[in-house]
């Protein structure tokens, strides 16, 4: 009986009060605690989730995040902290993209084709948009490209057109995350990348007539 009790005691979890902590006890305080959490996440984390993780008020957490973001910029660090897609995450600074790409991808990046990029641009700027309207702009069948973008999580179905019942597509939060954007309003000006898109409505109307 004694051995059994000793074995059970050995594997029992510590009392709950022993798991509690106060970030004020850590040398780096709230800022270092946030850095520690952000270093292990692979997607943006909300202020509320971070506040819960380090047991601090959300207002204090948001203020600390802003201070970290400003501090990294002032120190010209190779990484930065961004608010993207409703949360916060560490990113390499865009100036060092060529270095990171060479190291991580080693020349074997599975890039999107030009057709995929053009299709993604049309969807991003004109969403929600149907497959037929995208095809009208590009002048080619886009079924295969749409499947590729769906499989990569860059676009998603947003419902159906009330008149034609065609599936409508739009970009995902992953799309915003990959581009380092907070929302679609942060997309760059369209004209330099896809001049024909200004004629989309006219073309689409012609395709439906």
mmCIF file of C-alpha atoms in Angstrom:
data_model
loop_
_atom_site.group_PDB
_atom_site.id
_atom_site.type_symbol
_atom_site.label_atom_id
_atom_site.label_comp_id
_atom_site.label_asym_id
_atom_site.label_seq_id
_atom_site.Cartn_x
_atom_site.Cartn_y
_atom_site.Cartn_z
ATOM 1 C CA UNK A 1 0.000 0.000 0.000
ATOM 2 C CA UNK A 2 2.827 2.390 0.869
ATOM 3 C CA UNK A 3 4.519 1.925 -2.506
ATOM 4 C CA UNK A 4 1.258 2.564 -4.351
ATOM 5 C CA UNK A 5 0.656 5.799 -2.429
ATOM 6 C CA UNK A 6 4.213 6.976 -3.032
ATOM 7 C CA UNK A 7 3.859 6.260 -6.774
ATOM 8 C CA UNK A 8 0.594 8.200 -6.990
ATOM 9 C CA UNK A 9 2.105 11.149 -5.146
ATOM 10 C CA UNK A 10 5.078 11.161 -7.518
ATOM 11 C CA UNK A 11 2.947 11.681 -10.620
ATOM 12 C CA UNK A 12 0.271 13.926 -9.132
ATOM 13 C CA UNK A 13 0.116 17.437 -10.676
ATOM 14 C CA UNK A 14 1.247 20.323 -8.503
ATOM 15 C CA UNK A 15 -1.425 22.258 -6.605
ATOM 16 C CA UNK A 16 -3.138 24.966 -8.655
ATOM 17 C CA UNK A 17 -1.628 27.772 -6.595
ATOM 18 C CA UNK A 18 1.846 26.592 -7.589
ATOM 19 C CA UNK A 19 0.981 27.165 -11.263
ATOM 20 C CA UNK A 20 0.062 30.811 -10.718
ATOM 21 C CA UNK A 21 2.520 33.532 -11.694
ATOM 22 C CA UNK A 22 2.835 37.283 -11.909
ATOM 23 C CA UNK A 23 4.607 38.778 -14.911
ATOM 24 C CA UNK A 24 5.903 41.496 -12.609
ATOM 25 C CA UNK A 25 8.147 38.823 -11.078
ATOM 26 C CA UNK A 26 9.904 38.275 -14.405
ATOM 27 C CA UNK A 27 12.912 40.482 -15.229
ATOM 28 C CA UNK A 28 11.412 41.699 -18.499
ATOM 29 C CA UNK A 29 7.894 42.182 -17.177
ATOM 30 C CA UNK A 30 4.873 42.267 -19.474
ATOM 31 C CA UNK A 31 6.907 43.044 -22.586
ATOM 32 C CA UNK A 32 9.145 40.004 -22.237
ATOM 33 C CA UNK A 33 6.184 37.793 -21.360
ATOM 34 C CA UNK A 34 4.423 38.844 -24.552
ATOM 35 C CA UNK A 35 7.556 38.212 -26.596
ATOM 36 C CA UNK A 36 7.845 34.721 -25.131
ATOM 37 C CA UNK A 37 4.295 33.873 -26.180
ATOM 38 C CA UNK A 38 4.521 35.488 -29.604
ATOM 39 C CA UNK A 39 7.695 33.568 -30.407
ATOM 40 C CA UNK A 40 5.811 30.248 -30.364
ATOM 41 C CA UNK A 41 2.635 31.119 -32.269
ATOM 42 C CA UNK A 42 2.157 30.368 -35.959
ATOM 43 C CA UNK A 43 -0.829 32.640 -36.555
ATOM 44 C CA UNK A 44 -1.952 36.059 -35.303
ATOM 45 C CA UNK A 45 -3.161 36.070 -31.679
ATOM 46 C CA UNK A 46 -5.814 38.455 -30.384
ATOM 47 C CA UNK A 47 -5.212 40.912 -27.561
ATOM 48 C CA UNK A 48 -7.762 39.082 -25.423
ATOM 49 C CA UNK A 49 -5.991 35.741 -25.915
ATOM 50 C CA UNK A 50 -2.644 37.283 -25.007
ATOM 51 C CA UNK A 51 -4.140 39.016 -21.984
ATOM 52 C CA UNK A 52 -5.567 35.703 -20.794
ATOM 53 C CA UNK A 53 -2.249 33.910 -21.339
ATOM 54 C CA UNK A 54 -0.205 36.325 -19.230
ATOM 55 C CA UNK A 55 -3.034 37.268 -16.854
ATOM 56 C CA UNK A 56 -2.904 40.996 -17.502
ATOM 57 C CA UNK A 57 -5.568 43.590 -18.417
ATOM 58 C CA UNK A 58 -6.262 43.807 -22.151
ATOM 59 C CA UNK A 59 -5.578 47.554 -22.185
ATOM 60 C CA UNK A 60 -2.122 47.022 -20.679
ATOM 61 C CA UNK A 61 -1.387 44.246 -23.163
ATOM 62 C CA UNK A 62 -2.385 46.361 -26.155
ATOM 63 C CA UNK A 63 -0.266 49.266 -24.926
ATOM 64 C CA UNK A 64 2.719 46.955 -24.447
ATOM 65 C CA UNK A 65 2.272 45.520 -27.942
ATOM 66 C CA UNK A 66 2.352 49.008 -29.431
ATOM 67 C CA UNK A 67 5.478 49.796 -27.444
ATOM 68 C CA UNK A 68 7.164 46.628 -28.676
ATOM 69 C CA UNK A 69 6.213 47.441 -32.272
ATOM 70 C CA UNK A 70 7.631 50.961 -31.976
ATOM 71 C CA UNK A 71 10.722 49.721 -30.174
ATOM 72 C CA UNK A 72 11.597 47.169 -32.857
ATOM 73 C CA UNK A 73 11.238 49.857 -35.531
ATOM 74 C CA UNK A 74 13.417 52.317 -33.630
ATOM 75 C CA UNK A 75 16.102 49.663 -33.083
ATOM 76 C CA UNK A 76 15.970 48.619 -36.766
ATOM 77 C CA UNK A 77 15.599 44.986 -35.790
ATOM 78 C CA UNK A 78 15.369 42.264 -38.428
ATOM 79 C CA UNK A 79 11.874 41.434 -37.214
ATOM 80 C CA UNK A 80 8.778 43.404 -36.378
ATOM 81 C CA UNK A 81 5.445 42.995 -34.636
ATOM 82 C CA UNK A 82 2.311 43.557 -36.684
ATOM 83 C CA UNK A 83 -1.415 43.644 -36.088
ATOM 84 C CA UNK A 84 -2.765 41.450 -38.871
ATOM 85 C CA UNK A 85 -6.097 39.739 -39.418
ATOM 86 C CA UNK A 86 -7.459 40.676 -36.002
ATOM 87 C CA UNK A 87 -4.400 39.589 -34.041
ATOM 88 C CA UNK A 88 -0.684 40.143 -33.416
ATOM 89 C CA UNK A 89 2.271 38.150 -34.713
ATOM 90 C CA UNK A 90 6.016 38.448 -35.222
ATOM 91 C CA UNK A 91 7.238 38.869 -38.810
ATOM 92 C CA UNK A 92 10.577 39.308 -40.525
ATOM 93 C CA UNK A 93 10.961 42.874 -41.743
ATOM 94 C CA UNK A 94 10.141 43.207 -45.422
ATOM 95 C CA UNK A 95 13.579 44.660 -46.166
ATOM 96 C CA UNK A 96 15.084 41.260 -45.395
ATOM 97 C CA UNK A 97 12.655 39.215 -47.509
ATOM 98 C CA UNK A 98 15.353 38.182 -50.046
ATOM 99 C CA UNK A 99 17.594 36.850 -47.267
ATOM 100 C CA UNK A 100 14.793 34.935 -45.571
ATOM 101 C CA UNK A 101 13.516 33.540 -48.852
ATOM 102 C CA UNK A 102 16.944 32.258 -49.825
ATOM 103 C CA UNK A 103 17.490 30.597 -46.436
ATOM 104 C CA UNK A 104 14.046 29.084 -45.898
ATOM 105 C CA UNK A 105 13.114 28.150 -49.439
ATOM 106 C CA UNK A 106 16.570 27.409 -50.828
ATOM 107 C CA UNK A 107 15.389 28.112 -54.341
ATOM 108 C CA UNK A 108 12.583 25.532 -54.199
ATOM 109 C CA UNK A 109 9.585 27.748 -53.567
ATOM 110 C CA UNK A 110 6.355 26.483 -55.027
ATOM 111 C CA UNK A 111 5.326 29.808 -56.493
ATOM 112 C CA UNK A 112 1.899 30.665 -57.769
ATOM 113 C CA UNK A 113 1.743 30.827 -61.542
ATOM 114 C CA UNK A 114 1.082 34.090 -63.345
ATOM 115 C CA UNK A 115 -2.434 32.851 -64.083
ATOM 116 C CA UNK A 116 -3.015 32.197 -60.377
ATOM 117 C CA UNK A 117 -1.698 35.611 -59.375
ATOM 118 C CA UNK A 118 -3.871 37.396 -61.923
ATOM 119 C CA UNK A 119 -6.949 35.442 -60.817
ATOM 120 C CA UNK A 120 -6.197 36.118 -57.158
ATOM 121 C CA UNK A 121 -5.849 39.839 -57.921
ATOM 122 C CA UNK A 122 -9.265 39.964 -59.589
ATOM 123 C CA UNK A 123 -10.887 38.160 -56.651
ATOM 124 C CA UNK A 124 -9.103 40.299 -54.064
ATOM 125 C CA UNK A 125 -10.168 43.603 -55.586
ATOM 126 C CA UNK A 126 -13.667 42.715 -56.803
ATOM 127 C CA UNK A 127 -14.935 40.283 -54.167
ATOM 128 C CA UNK A 128 -17.424 38.809 -53.775
ATOM 129 C CA UNK A 129 -17.100 37.693 -57.386
ATOM 130 C CA UNK A 130 -18.217 34.656 -59.346
ATOM 131 C CA UNK A 131 -16.014 32.336 -61.357
ATOM 132 C CA UNK A 132 -17.753 33.494 -64.546
ATOM 133 C CA UNK A 133 -16.939 37.151 -63.883
ATOM 134 C CA UNK A 134 -13.292 36.328 -63.182
ATOM 135 C CA UNK A 135 -13.131 34.338 -66.417
ATOM 136 C CA UNK A 136 -14.660 37.281 -68.278
ATOM 137 C CA UNK A 137 -11.890 39.587 -67.069
ATOM 138 C CA UNK A 138 -9.067 37.176 -67.809
ATOM 139 C CA UNK A 139 -10.535 35.859 -71.047
ATOM 140 C CA UNK A 140 -9.756 32.230 -70.187
ATOM 141 C CA UNK A 141 -11.232 29.365 -68.194
ATOM 142 C CA UNK A 142 -10.245 29.718 -64.537
ATOM 143 C CA UNK A 143 -11.680 26.496 -63.066
ATOM 144 C CA UNK A 144 -8.276 24.928 -62.402
ATOM 145 C CA UNK A 145 -6.829 28.132 -60.981
ATOM 146 C CA UNK A 146 -9.798 28.575 -58.631
ATOM 147 C CA UNK A 147 -9.253 25.032 -57.331
ATOM 148 C CA UNK A 148 -5.570 25.815 -56.722
ATOM 149 C CA UNK A 149 -6.341 28.996 -54.790
ATOM 150 C CA UNK A 150 -8.983 27.187 -52.734
ATOM 151 C CA UNK A 151 -6.578 24.351 -51.898
ATOM 152 C CA UNK A 152 -3.964 26.837 -50.729
ATOM 153 C CA UNK A 153 -6.446 28.573 -48.454
ATOM 154 C CA UNK A 154 -6.110 31.924 -50.220
ATOM 155 C CA UNK A 155 -9.762 32.175 -51.260
ATOM 156 C CA UNK A 156 -13.053 30.783 -49.990
ATOM 157 C CA UNK A 157 -16.711 30.530 -50.950
ATOM 158 C CA UNK A 158 -18.781 33.460 -49.698
ATOM 159 C CA UNK A 159 -22.233 32.303 -50.762
ATOM 160 C CA UNK A 160 -24.225 32.459 -53.988
ATOM 161 C CA UNK A 161 -25.292 35.204 -56.378
ATOM 162 C CA UNK A 162 -29.009 35.867 -55.912
ATOM 163 C CA UNK A 163 -29.736 36.060 -59.633
ATOM 164 C CA UNK A 164 -27.489 33.418 -61.198
ATOM 165 C CA UNK A 165 -26.974 31.226 -58.059
ATOM 166 C CA UNK A 166 -23.292 31.119 -59.042
ATOM 167 C CA UNK A 167 -20.820 30.612 -56.202
ATOM 168 C CA UNK A 168 -19.173 33.840 -55.049
ATOM 169 C CA UNK A 169 -15.537 33.870 -53.984
ATOM 170 C CA UNK A 170 -13.467 36.118 -51.741
ATOM 171 C CA UNK A 171 -10.088 36.138 -50.057
ATOM 172 C CA UNK A 172 -9.419 34.586 -46.651
ATOM 173 C CA UNK A 173 -7.801 35.800 -43.449
ATOM 174 C CA UNK A 174 -4.809 33.644 -44.454
ATOM 175 C CA UNK A 175 -4.499 35.766 -47.611
ATOM 176 C CA UNK A 176 -4.331 38.899 -45.444
ATOM 177 C CA UNK A 177 -1.842 37.239 -43.126
ATOM 178 C CA UNK A 178 0.475 36.228 -45.970
ATOM 179 C CA UNK A 179 0.438 39.770 -47.348
ATOM 180 C CA UNK A 180 0.864 41.307 -43.891
ATOM 181 C CA UNK A 181 -2.384 43.275 -44.119
ATOM 182 C CA UNK A 182 -4.946 44.088 -41.458
ATOM 183 C CA UNK A 183 -7.879 44.284 -43.852
ATOM 184 C CA UNK A 184 -8.696 44.672 -47.535
ATOM 185 C CA UNK A 185 -8.551 48.466 -47.285
ATOM 186 C CA UNK A 186 -4.772 48.075 -46.992
ATOM 187 C CA UNK A 187 -4.458 46.568 -50.480
ATOM 188 C CA UNK A 188 -2.241 48.705 -52.731
ATOM 189 C CA UNK A 189 -3.608 50.765 -55.609
ATOM 190 C CA UNK A 190 -4.835 48.460 -58.345
ATOM 191 C CA UNK A 191 -3.973 50.284 -61.544
ATOM 192 C CA UNK A 192 -0.255 49.396 -61.743
ATOM 193 C CA UNK A 193 -0.986 45.692 -61.364
ATOM 194 C CA UNK A 194 -4.192 45.008 -63.263
ATOM 195 C CA UNK A 195 -5.197 47.939 -65.538
ATOM 196 C CA UNK A 196 -8.045 46.017 -67.169
ATOM 197 C CA UNK A 197 -9.939 45.588 -63.912
ATOM 198 C CA UNK A 198 -11.582 49.006 -64.317
ATOM 199 C CA UNK A 199 -13.483 47.476 -67.224
ATOM 200 C CA UNK A 200 -14.678 44.527 -65.159
ATOM 201 C CA UNK A 201 -18.246 45.728 -64.685
ATOM 202 C CA UNK A 202 -18.634 46.479 -68.392
ATOM 203 C CA UNK A 203 -17.193 43.116 -69.380
ATOM 204 C CA UNK A 204 -19.237 41.239 -66.806
ATOM 205 C CA UNK A 205 -22.440 42.933 -67.938
ATOM 206 C CA UNK A 206 -21.653 41.965 -71.512
ATOM 207 C CA UNK A 207 -21.044 38.380 -70.446
ATOM 208 C CA UNK A 208 -24.468 38.166 -68.791
ATOM 209 C CA UNK A 209 -26.368 39.682 -71.709
#
